Amino acid sequence: MASTRFRMIGVALFVVALSAVEAIQWDGGPADKANITSCVGGIASIPWSFVKGDGETLLSLAWGFQAPGKEKTQIATSNNGHFYTTEKKKFGFLTNAGLSLHDARSQDSGDYSVQVQLLQTDSNLVTVGRMVTLSVTDTPPATQDGDLHVTLSDVVRDDVTEDWIVPLYCGHFVDLGHPPVGVVWTTPSGEVRNSSYQDKGSFVLSLSSPVQGGNYSCHLSPSAPAARCLTATSTLKAAAQLYVHDNDVRLLLLEAQLQETSSRQSKLIGDLNRTVDFMFQGLSSCKDWLARDPRSGVRAIQASGQIMAVYCDQVTDKGGWTVFQRRKDASVDFYQGWTEYRNGFGDLEGNFWLGLDKLHSLTTSQRYELRVDLYKVDWRKGYATYSGFYVDDASHNFALHFDNFTGGNAGDSLSNHRGQQFTTKDRDHDAWDSGSNCAQIYHGAWWYTCCFNSNLNGEYNPKNQHHGLTIWHSFEGGNSLKFTEMKIRPI
Ligand SMILES: *[C@@H]1O[C@H](CO)[C@@H](O)[C@H](O)[C@H]1NC(C)=O
Ligand SMILES: *[C@@H]1O[C@H](CO)[C@@H](O)[C@H](O)[C@H]1NC(C)=O
Ligand SMILES: *[C@@H]1O[C@H](CO)[C@@H](O)[C@H](O)[C@H]1NC(C)=O
Ligand SMILES: *[C@@H]1O[C@H](CO)[C@@H](O)[C@H](O)[C@H]1NC(C)=O
Ligand SMILES: *[C@@H]1O[C@H](CO)[C@@H](O)[C@H](O)[C@H]1NC(C)=O
């Protein structure tokens, strides 16, 4: 009923008012038809006021509200200085025509209008009005504990630039408000930076090395509308600060870099392990290779978790031999020291010594037989075989072990060396007195006693006859051999 009457009056008086519209002067407040916003839960004020013209008398004030798509209703009136409203908790009166709206809600959004009725000196009844559109949309931001904090976080890597960055976090926000707030950072040098990047409810300032030590502070961007929705006592209005020691940051960077390097390395090793496991599955000796590829040549095998390149002899006595020593000419010097004999030297396709460490890993990963192939200068061929061959580890100086000489036309020139440790020119483990080193005297490296029946790492010199040569006594006495090969095959 009330709203219908109000509309009729409004329409009727509008026509009359046209002739005297300059009767009053609006004094401040929002412009007619302005859009204003307000905070949810806050007070929306529409501070209209006016100045009357000479001789005018104020008759009444009336306020109306129209929600979008709804009818206009009268919400308050004022007569003779008395303010009337049906919703006392909601609406208040501001001097001298303004309206305040308490605890604003989104359903309070809509058009608010005021109509002022005046009587002029010539008895003209004049009504003038204003209208604003209020949007109750802004909501204040909120953090986890109602306070703002700056924290130094873990180091991250920028996906794009690949640079290391140490992020400072300003937050922690559980709600950025509406419209969302931003923050402003101040660095130790006084530089001011806006921050819009958000990560898990925090604004991030990325410090990249070298980092400037000192106080870093953040506060809500003053231009953020939602910031003014905070209560006067909210601690979010103050700035938060953190003192950053540049040494701490350097340490963080260093730790992160180390972590990444080691995780990359272990990933690489893991990948390699998988590839290797796949490639070398079941290939732990040349005997395994024989089934896959019957040709002789250099192959990779895996023994005791170690990958190594070896030469496979797939011809001699049905093949399957892993060769660990070969002499064919004088191009490689076999008068080498302990380290060289441990690690191996030479060329797998030519003259070489595979290495005592590898020989140990191979011969202790499964049971092996040993075969020694020998050629005299006139190319007459001889061989010797031994069962249960293995070589001890470095802490036992790679001592020579086997069960028995099992045959061969070259005869047994090794049993005399059984159990003996390996001797090189710089590591004397022979059975001779401490002052004499068989390796030095006989120009080789072997499981010397005092000193030998065989000396296959001796000087290669098939034309000469002297004691420092490549010798297998039971085959060619003190004469140097033309060709030697030492090889092993799983039993
Ligand atoms: C108020 O907002 C409406 C709709 O968004 C727009 O059409 C109108 O021009 C705005 N009025 C003013 C005075 O900015
Ligand atoms: C921060 O953002 C505000 C609003 O977008 C802008 O007025 C001000 O110039 C900016 N300040 C800096 C330091 O970028
Ligand atoms: C950092 O801020 C603290 C507390 O506001 C102050 O006591 C200190 O002097 C500041 N340090 C620097 C280097 O500005
Ligand atoms: C790779 O294999 C070796 C030998 O089996 C093992 O010791 C090592 O832990 C493996 N590494 C990774 C990263 O899987
Ligand atoms: C092999 O040697 C062991 C001792 O090392 C001996 O008992 C055994 O009889 C030998 N076997 C052959 C077939 O000669």
XYZ file of C-alpha atoms and ligand atoms in Angstrom:
561
model
C 0.000 0.000 0.000
C 2.700 2.441 1.073
C 4.835 1.836 -1.964
C 1.939 2.402 -4.362
C 1.114 5.740 -2.795
C 4.725 6.835 -2.896
C 4.986 6.158 -6.606
C 1.848 8.127 -7.390
C 3.109 11.138 -5.476
C 6.530 10.910 -7.092
C 5.138 10.958 -10.607
C 2.627 13.729 -9.877
C 5.182 16.038 -8.272
C 7.896 15.524 -10.839
C 5.919 17.597 -13.354
C 5.507 20.448 -10.865
C 9.165 20.403 -9.875
C 10.446 21.043 -13.381
C 9.824 24.760 -13.209
C 11.692 25.260 -9.926
C 14.414 22.663 -9.994
C 17.156 25.130 -8.996
C 15.313 25.825 -5.793
C 17.827 23.941 -3.648
C 21.497 23.311 -4.051
C 22.943 19.879 -3.349
C 25.870 20.238 -1.070
C 28.355 17.388 -1.325
C 27.534 13.712 -1.293
C 27.526 11.395 -4.266
C 26.473 12.736 -7.637
C 23.037 11.944 -8.932
C 22.906 8.449 -10.474
C 26.387 7.657 -9.188
C 27.521 4.117 -8.565
C 28.940 3.488 -5.126
C 30.303 0.355 -3.556
C 30.303 -0.771 -0.006
C 31.861 -3.435 2.149
C 29.947 -6.495 3.192
C 29.217 -6.145 6.915
C 30.248 -2.491 6.859
C 28.360 0.748 6.911
C 27.281 2.166 3.593
C 26.754 5.860 3.817
C 25.065 8.094 1.284
C 25.842 11.534 2.728
C 23.401 13.711 0.806
C 22.890 17.278 2.012
C 21.412 20.402 0.467
C 20.991 24.108 0.970
C 17.526 25.569 0.687
C 16.739 28.570 -1.449
C 15.527 31.905 0.053
C 12.132 31.655 1.757
C 11.749 27.950 1.158
C 10.243 25.623 3.752
C 11.161 21.975 4.038
C 8.059 19.837 4.186
C 9.313 16.281 4.134
C 12.032 13.874 3.112
C 11.410 10.382 1.795
C 13.898 7.629 0.973
C 13.210 4.788 -1.397
C 14.949 1.557 -2.344
C 14.621 -0.536 -5.455
C 16.448 -3.842 -5.747
C 17.235 -4.928 -9.317
C 14.114 -6.355 -10.954
C 11.925 -5.494 -7.965
C 9.477 -2.756 -7.135
C 10.527 0.414 -5.412
C 9.684 0.653 -1.699
C 9.801 3.487 0.759
C 12.315 2.776 3.501
C 12.276 5.942 5.589
C 10.759 9.404 5.921
C 11.477 12.580 7.827
C 8.912 15.138 8.915
C 9.565 18.123 11.131
C 13.035 16.869 11.970
C 11.853 13.402 12.987
C 13.281 10.333 11.221
C 10.952 7.404 10.712
C 11.887 3.968 9.462
C 10.403 0.525 9.731
C 13.932 -0.942 10.006
C 15.617 0.934 12.803
C 18.581 -1.380 12.984
C 19.253 -1.037 9.313
C 18.852 2.634 8.427
C 20.141 5.767 10.060
C 19.838 9.449 9.280
C 22.803 11.622 8.340
C 22.631 15.461 8.261
C 20.681 16.714 6.472
C 19.291 14.320 3.870
C 21.837 11.472 3.965
C 21.225 7.872 4.750
C 23.400 5.283 6.453
C 23.010 1.579 5.990
C 24.335 -0.733 8.715
C 25.735 -4.213 8.307
C 25.486 -4.076 4.525
C 24.600 -7.302 2.727
C 24.548 -8.140 -0.937
C 20.739 -8.072 -0.947
C 21.030 -4.391 0.039
C 22.468 -3.675 -3.400
C 20.218 -1.561 -5.577
C 19.004 1.974 -6.214
C 18.614 4.332 -3.275
C 16.799 7.602 -3.776
C 15.763 10.600 -1.740
C 12.882 12.966 -2.416
C 12.851 16.426 -0.820
C 9.535 18.263 -0.648
C 9.690 22.034 -0.272
C 7.199 24.867 -0.156
C 8.345 28.011 -1.944
C 7.360 31.596 -1.140
C 4.836 31.689 -3.949
C 3.175 28.569 -2.427
C 4.624 26.323 -5.061
C 5.132 22.765 -3.898
C 8.498 21.548 -5.153
C 9.965 18.039 -4.991
C 13.536 17.333 -5.976
C 15.406 14.050 -5.738
C 18.626 12.146 -6.185
C 19.470 8.554 -6.727
C 22.560 6.348 -6.334
C 23.206 2.727 -7.154
C 24.850 0.883 -4.318
C 26.743 -2.349 -4.832
C 27.530 -4.206 -1.660
C 30.331 -6.307 -2.979
C 33.585 -5.431 -1.264
C 34.683 -7.847 1.424
C 37.740 -7.447 3.628
C 40.751 -9.741 3.241
C 41.532 -12.229 5.998
C 44.661 -14.078 7.059
C 45.002 -17.282 9.010
C 45.567 -15.586 12.377
C 44.345 -12.074 11.615
C 47.919 -10.823 11.332
C 50.285 -10.236 8.444
C 53.634 -12.070 8.378
C 56.701 -12.099 6.180
C 58.469 -15.447 5.965
C 61.543 -16.616 4.114
C 60.721 -19.722 2.195
C 62.579 -22.560 0.562
C 64.576 -21.885 -2.538
C 62.877 -22.559 -5.842
C 64.036 -22.676 -9.418
C 62.383 -20.401 -11.949
C 61.080 -22.703 -14.673
C 61.541 -20.052 -17.329
C 64.853 -18.370 -16.513
C 66.254 -21.412 -14.659
C 67.579 -18.976 -12.037
C 67.547 -19.761 -8.362
C 65.228 -17.590 -6.353
C 64.603 -17.208 -2.647
C 60.984 -16.221 -2.135
C 59.739 -13.992 0.664
C 56.119 -14.746 1.463
C 53.667 -12.121 2.698
C 50.517 -13.658 4.175
C 49.175 -16.092 4.911
C 45.810 -15.107 3.406
C 42.802 -17.352 3.692
C 40.749 -14.777 1.764
C 42.062 -11.954 -0.375
C 38.772 -10.092 -0.048
C 36.679 -8.651 -2.835
C 37.950 -7.146 -5.010
C 41.186 -9.006 -4.162
C 43.853 -7.008 -2.382
C 47.482 -6.744 -3.474
C 50.511 -6.000 -1.347
C 53.358 -3.546 -1.603
C 56.891 -4.597 -0.672
C 59.625 -2.317 0.604
C 63.184 -3.578 0.245
C 66.141 -2.604 2.495
C 67.225 0.014 -0.033
C 63.761 1.587 0.145
C 62.666 0.349 -3.242
C 58.894 -0.155 -3.425
C 57.504 -3.058 -5.402
C 53.943 -4.134 -6.080
C 53.380 -7.813 -5.741
C 50.609 -9.584 -7.502
C 52.021 -13.062 -7.683
C 50.377 -15.389 -5.282
C 51.395 -18.778 -4.082
C 49.300 -20.710 -1.570
C 47.660 -17.581 -0.199
C 50.812 -15.495 -0.005
C 52.340 -12.702 -2.019
C 55.827 -13.474 -3.164
C 58.844 -11.250 -3.477
C 61.586 -13.162 -5.260
C 65.097 -12.475 -4.070
C 67.760 -13.598 -6.452
C 71.403 -13.879 -5.598
C 73.245 -11.720 -4.586
C 70.706 -10.818 -1.944
C 70.687 -7.499 -0.178
C 70.475 -8.086 3.569
C 68.181 -5.984 5.757
C 64.537 -5.362 6.539
C 61.944 -6.386 4.004
C 58.406 -5.301 4.741
C 55.011 -5.758 3.144
C 51.673 -4.065 3.645
C 48.338 -4.139 1.890
C 48.223 -2.073 -1.249
C 46.548 1.187 -0.152
C 44.724 1.409 -3.450
C 42.937 -1.915 -2.867
C 39.233 -1.145 -2.226
C 38.837 -4.189 -0.007
C 41.577 -2.867 2.293
C 39.243 -0.116 3.493
C 36.703 -2.777 4.488
C 38.979 -3.779 7.375
C 37.953 -2.649 10.829
C 39.869 0.292 12.259
C 41.681 -2.000 14.706
C 42.679 -4.674 12.173
C 46.379 -5.529 12.370
C 46.308 -6.217 8.646
C 46.465 -2.467 8.173
C 49.999 -2.429 9.587
C 53.140 -3.558 7.776
C 54.860 -6.882 8.442
C 58.627 -7.070 8.440
C 61.435 -9.598 8.259
C 65.155 -9.074 8.692
C 67.010 -11.086 6.070
C 70.676 -11.952 6.592
C 72.367 -12.257 3.235
C 74.441 -15.147 4.628
C 71.302 -17.129 5.424
C 70.166 -16.712 1.866
C 73.517 -17.737 0.462
C 73.339 -20.844 2.613
C 69.808 -21.610 1.445
C 70.898 -21.240 -2.165
C 73.912 -23.432 -1.641
C 71.889 -26.155 0.062
C 69.286 -26.117 -2.662
C 71.912 -26.262 -5.380
C 73.655 -29.168 -3.699
C 70.370 -30.956 -3.203
C 69.448 -30.529 -6.813
C 72.853 -31.608 -8.066
C 72.778 -34.752 -5.967
C 69.181 -35.552 -6.869
C 70.019 -35.043 -10.556
C 73.035 -37.261 -10.200
C 71.173 -40.032 -8.461
C 68.435 -39.767 -11.096
C 71.059 -40.074 -13.837
C 72.664 -43.005 -12.079
C 69.240 -44.558 -11.576
C 68.448 -44.145 -15.285
C 71.818 -45.528 -16.197
C 71.344 -48.443 -13.830
C 68.032 -49.290 -15.444
C 69.485 -49.014 -18.952
C 72.484 -51.058 -17.968
C 70.375 -53.682 -16.210
C 68.290 -53.936 -19.333
C 71.227 -54.032 -21.742
C 73.427 -56.372 -19.769
C 70.780 -58.589 -18.308
C 72.419 -61.973 -17.969
C 75.668 -60.833 -19.623
C 78.225 -61.400 -16.891
C 80.891 -63.112 -18.977
C 81.954 -63.876 -22.534
C 80.291 -67.264 -22.124
C 76.938 -65.420 -21.777
C 77.785 -63.344 -24.870
C 78.483 -66.476 -26.887
C 74.765 -67.311 -26.991
C 73.919 -63.812 -28.211
C 76.791 -63.148 -30.611
C 79.206 -65.913 -31.657
C 81.903 -63.537 -32.963
C 85.086 -62.713 -31.047
C 85.669 -59.063 -30.131
C 85.299 -56.368 -27.494
C 82.090 -56.679 -25.453
C 80.659 -55.065 -22.330
C 79.801 -57.318 -19.428
C 78.491 -56.737 -15.919
C 80.103 -58.474 -12.971
C 79.524 -57.695 -9.266
C 77.514 -54.621 -10.310
C 80.411 -53.267 -12.373
C 80.238 -52.727 -16.126
C 83.456 -53.417 -17.967
C 84.697 -53.797 -21.498
C 86.477 -57.062 -22.176
C 87.745 -59.014 -25.175
C 85.839 -62.229 -25.861
C 87.582 -65.162 -27.526
C 84.710 -67.186 -29.002
C 86.916 -69.480 -31.078
C 89.388 -71.309 -28.829
C 88.043 -74.602 -27.431
C 84.366 -73.784 -28.239
C 84.746 -70.140 -27.122
C 83.289 -68.319 -24.110
C 86.680 -66.990 -22.946
C 87.202 -63.600 -21.356
C 90.775 -62.569 -22.216
C 92.660 -60.675 -19.504
C 96.179 -60.581 -20.921
C 97.607 -60.476 -24.444
C 101.132 -60.020 -25.808
C 101.536 -59.862 -29.570
C 104.236 -57.257 -30.141
C 106.388 -54.779 -28.262
C 104.124 -51.768 -28.844
C 102.848 -51.683 -25.250
C 105.275 -51.427 -22.348
C 104.390 -54.023 -19.693
C 107.019 -52.800 -17.218
C 104.373 -50.849 -15.270
C 103.683 -50.052 -11.609
C 101.086 -51.246 -9.089
C 98.418 -48.720 -10.054
C 98.642 -49.613 -13.748
C 98.381 -53.332 -12.980
C 95.388 -52.697 -10.701
C 93.531 -50.555 -13.231
C 94.693 -52.232 -16.407
C 96.393 -50.784 -19.488
C 96.860 -51.267 -23.207
C 94.352 -51.917 -25.962
C 91.781 -54.727 -25.780
C 92.271 -55.438 -29.496
C 96.069 -55.524 -29.120
C 98.450 -55.835 -26.190
C 96.780 -55.342 -22.825
C 96.403 -56.206 -19.164
C 92.727 -56.032 -18.068
C 93.484 -55.039 -14.475
C 93.664 -56.862 -11.168
C 90.542 -55.211 -9.691
C 88.426 -56.423 -12.615
C 90.045 -59.811 -12.539
C 89.180 -60.058 -8.851
C 85.531 -59.033 -9.420
C 85.117 -61.420 -12.313
C 86.751 -64.463 -10.757
C 84.964 -64.074 -7.417
C 81.493 -63.558 -8.965
C 81.423 -67.164 -10.207
C 83.743 -70.159 -10.571
C 86.250 -69.901 -13.419
C 88.806 -71.983 -15.259
C 91.998 -70.396 -16.574
C 93.558 -71.037 -19.960
C 96.971 -69.843 -21.111
C 97.576 -69.852 -24.897
C 101.154 -69.548 -26.070
C 102.967 -69.389 -29.442
C 106.656 -69.924 -29.980
C 108.634 -67.789 -32.413
C 108.061 -70.477 -35.095
C 104.307 -70.293 -34.376
C 104.143 -73.699 -32.768
C 101.252 -73.559 -30.365
C 100.918 -74.600 -26.726
C 98.380 -74.186 -23.921
C 97.790 -74.906 -20.241
C 94.532 -74.947 -18.252
C 93.763 -74.654 -14.543
C 90.546 -75.177 -12.588
C 88.994 -73.018 -9.852
C 91.010 -69.950 -10.773
C 90.522 -66.710 -8.850
C 92.459 -63.656 -7.723
C 92.139 -62.196 -4.206
C 91.226 -58.591 -3.490
C 93.555 -55.604 -3.066
C 93.892 -56.114 0.684
C 95.481 -59.494 -0.096
C 97.532 -58.043 -2.936
C 95.589 -59.994 -5.556
C 97.013 -63.374 -4.522
C 96.781 -66.132 -7.136
C 94.474 -69.096 -6.471
C 93.449 -72.185 -8.430
C 92.671 -75.793 -7.668
C 94.688 -77.779 -10.209
C 96.608 -77.794 -13.413
C 94.122 -79.623 -15.629
C 96.220 -80.166 -18.753
C 97.755 -78.685 -21.863
C 100.809 -79.385 -24.007
C 102.646 -76.337 -22.668
C 102.958 -77.960 -19.256
C 102.435 -76.442 -15.829
C 104.523 -73.371 -15.136
C 102.047 -71.754 -12.728
C 101.500 -74.166 -9.838
C 104.794 -72.999 -8.394
C 103.174 -69.533 -8.076
C 99.958 -70.664 -6.409
C 98.989 -68.644 -3.322
C 101.569 -65.963 -4.140
C 100.706 -62.253 -4.003
C 101.199 -59.978 -7.001
C 104.449 -58.019 -7.289
C 105.207 -54.973 -9.426
C 108.391 -52.935 -9.701
C 107.042 -50.577 -6.999
C 105.267 -53.128 -4.732
C 107.335 -56.061 -3.608
C 105.353 -59.076 -2.353
C 107.619 -61.814 -3.686
C 109.200 -64.638 -1.692
C 112.712 -63.367 -2.146
C 114.515 -61.398 0.539
C 113.228 -57.938 1.204
C 116.046 -56.157 -0.607
C 115.347 -57.841 -3.952
C 112.291 -57.280 -6.107
C 111.757 -59.975 -8.767
C 109.692 -57.518 -10.846
C 112.660 -55.176 -11.108
C 115.195 -57.919 -11.734
C 113.106 -59.716 -14.372
C 111.477 -56.692 -15.849
C 107.863 -57.749 -15.300
C 104.936 -58.015 -12.884
C 103.722 -61.417 -11.683
C 102.840 -63.629 -8.767
C 106.598 -63.999 -8.183
C 108.037 -66.438 -5.700
C 111.824 -66.204 -5.960
C 111.386 -65.704 -8.686
C 109.429 -67.659 -11.370
C 108.569 -70.566 -13.632
C 106.552 -68.214 -15.808
C 106.857 -64.485 -16.492
C 104.241 -63.647 -19.110
C 104.408 -59.893 -18.363
C 108.159 -59.807 -18.933
C 109.958 -57.993 -21.712
C 108.661 -58.815 -25.211
C 111.698 -59.673 -27.242
C 111.327 -62.968 -29.136
C 114.744 -62.640 -30.765
C 116.759 -62.579 -27.577
C 117.496 -65.067 -24.873
C 117.825 -63.721 -21.384
C 115.961 -63.913 -18.134
C 113.751 -60.839 -18.335
C 111.615 -62.160 -21.144
C 108.078 -63.372 -21.738
C 108.610 -66.893 -20.550
C 106.683 -70.120 -19.818
C 109.445 -72.452 -18.710
C 107.767 -75.803 -19.246
C 107.022 -74.859 -22.886
C 110.001 -72.925 -24.256
C 112.521 -72.807 -21.389
C 114.257 -69.451 -21.151
C 113.233 -68.334 -24.637
C 110.864 -65.482 -25.168
C 107.455 -66.289 -26.620
C 105.939 -64.731 -29.761
C 102.361 -64.547 -28.506
C 100.585 -65.079 -25.186
C 96.961 -64.874 -24.067
C 95.529 -65.499 -20.581
C 91.766 -66.074 -20.486
C 89.042 -67.268 -18.168
C 85.721 -69.044 -18.628
C 83.000 -69.847 -16.060
C 82.958 -73.531 -15.145
C 26.812 2.881 -13.109
O 26.915 1.514 -13.506
C 26.087 1.191 -14.633
C 26.147 -0.285 -14.857
O 27.376 -0.801 -14.508
C 26.543 2.020 -15.857
O 25.743 1.717 -16.966
C 26.452 3.489 -15.519
O 26.985 4.260 -16.574
C 27.245 3.814 -14.256
N 27.004 5.200 -13.888
C 27.988 6.051 -13.587
C 27.557 7.456 -13.248
O 29.178 5.732 -13.601
C 51.656 -0.240 -7.770
O 50.359 -0.384 -8.273
C 49.579 0.809 -8.173
C 48.182 0.486 -8.609
O 48.171 -0.389 -9.704
C 50.218 1.892 -9.023
O 49.488 3.083 -8.925
C 51.631 2.134 -8.532
O 52.292 3.034 -9.352
C 52.407 0.827 -8.524
N 53.693 1.041 -7.893
C 54.811 0.473 -8.324
C 56.054 0.770 -7.545
O 54.833 -0.281 -9.294
C 64.961 -3.522 10.953
O 63.776 -3.297 11.669
C 63.935 -3.370 13.063
C 62.565 -3.263 13.713
O 61.767 -2.358 13.032
C 64.885 -2.269 13.515
O 65.086 -2.335 14.919
C 66.199 -2.461 12.807
O 67.082 -1.398 13.104
C 66.010 -2.509 11.298
N 67.273 -2.847 10.693
C 67.729 -2.217 9.619
C 69.066 -2.666 9.130
O 67.112 -1.338 9.068
C 73.042 -48.258 -9.206
O 73.571 -49.559 -9.132
C 74.598 -49.730 -8.173
C 75.151 -51.143 -8.293
O 74.115 -52.080 -8.348
C 74.033 -49.460 -6.765
O 75.049 -49.570 -5.796
C 73.463 -48.070 -6.724
O 72.844 -47.820 -5.479
C 72.460 -47.844 -7.848
N 72.091 -46.465 -7.847
C 70.840 -46.032 -7.948
C 70.641 -44.564 -7.903
O 69.904 -46.823 -8.118
C 92.944 -81.031 -7.467
O 93.692 -80.523 -6.376
C 93.235 -80.949 -5.113
C 94.068 -80.226 -4.076
O 94.230 -78.914 -4.430
C 93.408 -82.462 -5.023
O 92.901 -82.922 -3.790
C 92.660 -83.094 -6.176
O 92.900 -84.477 -6.166
C 93.045 -82.521 -7.474
N 92.211 -83.030 -8.551
C 92.708 -83.490 -9.710
C 91.689 -83.979 -10.678
O 93.894 -83.552 -9.911
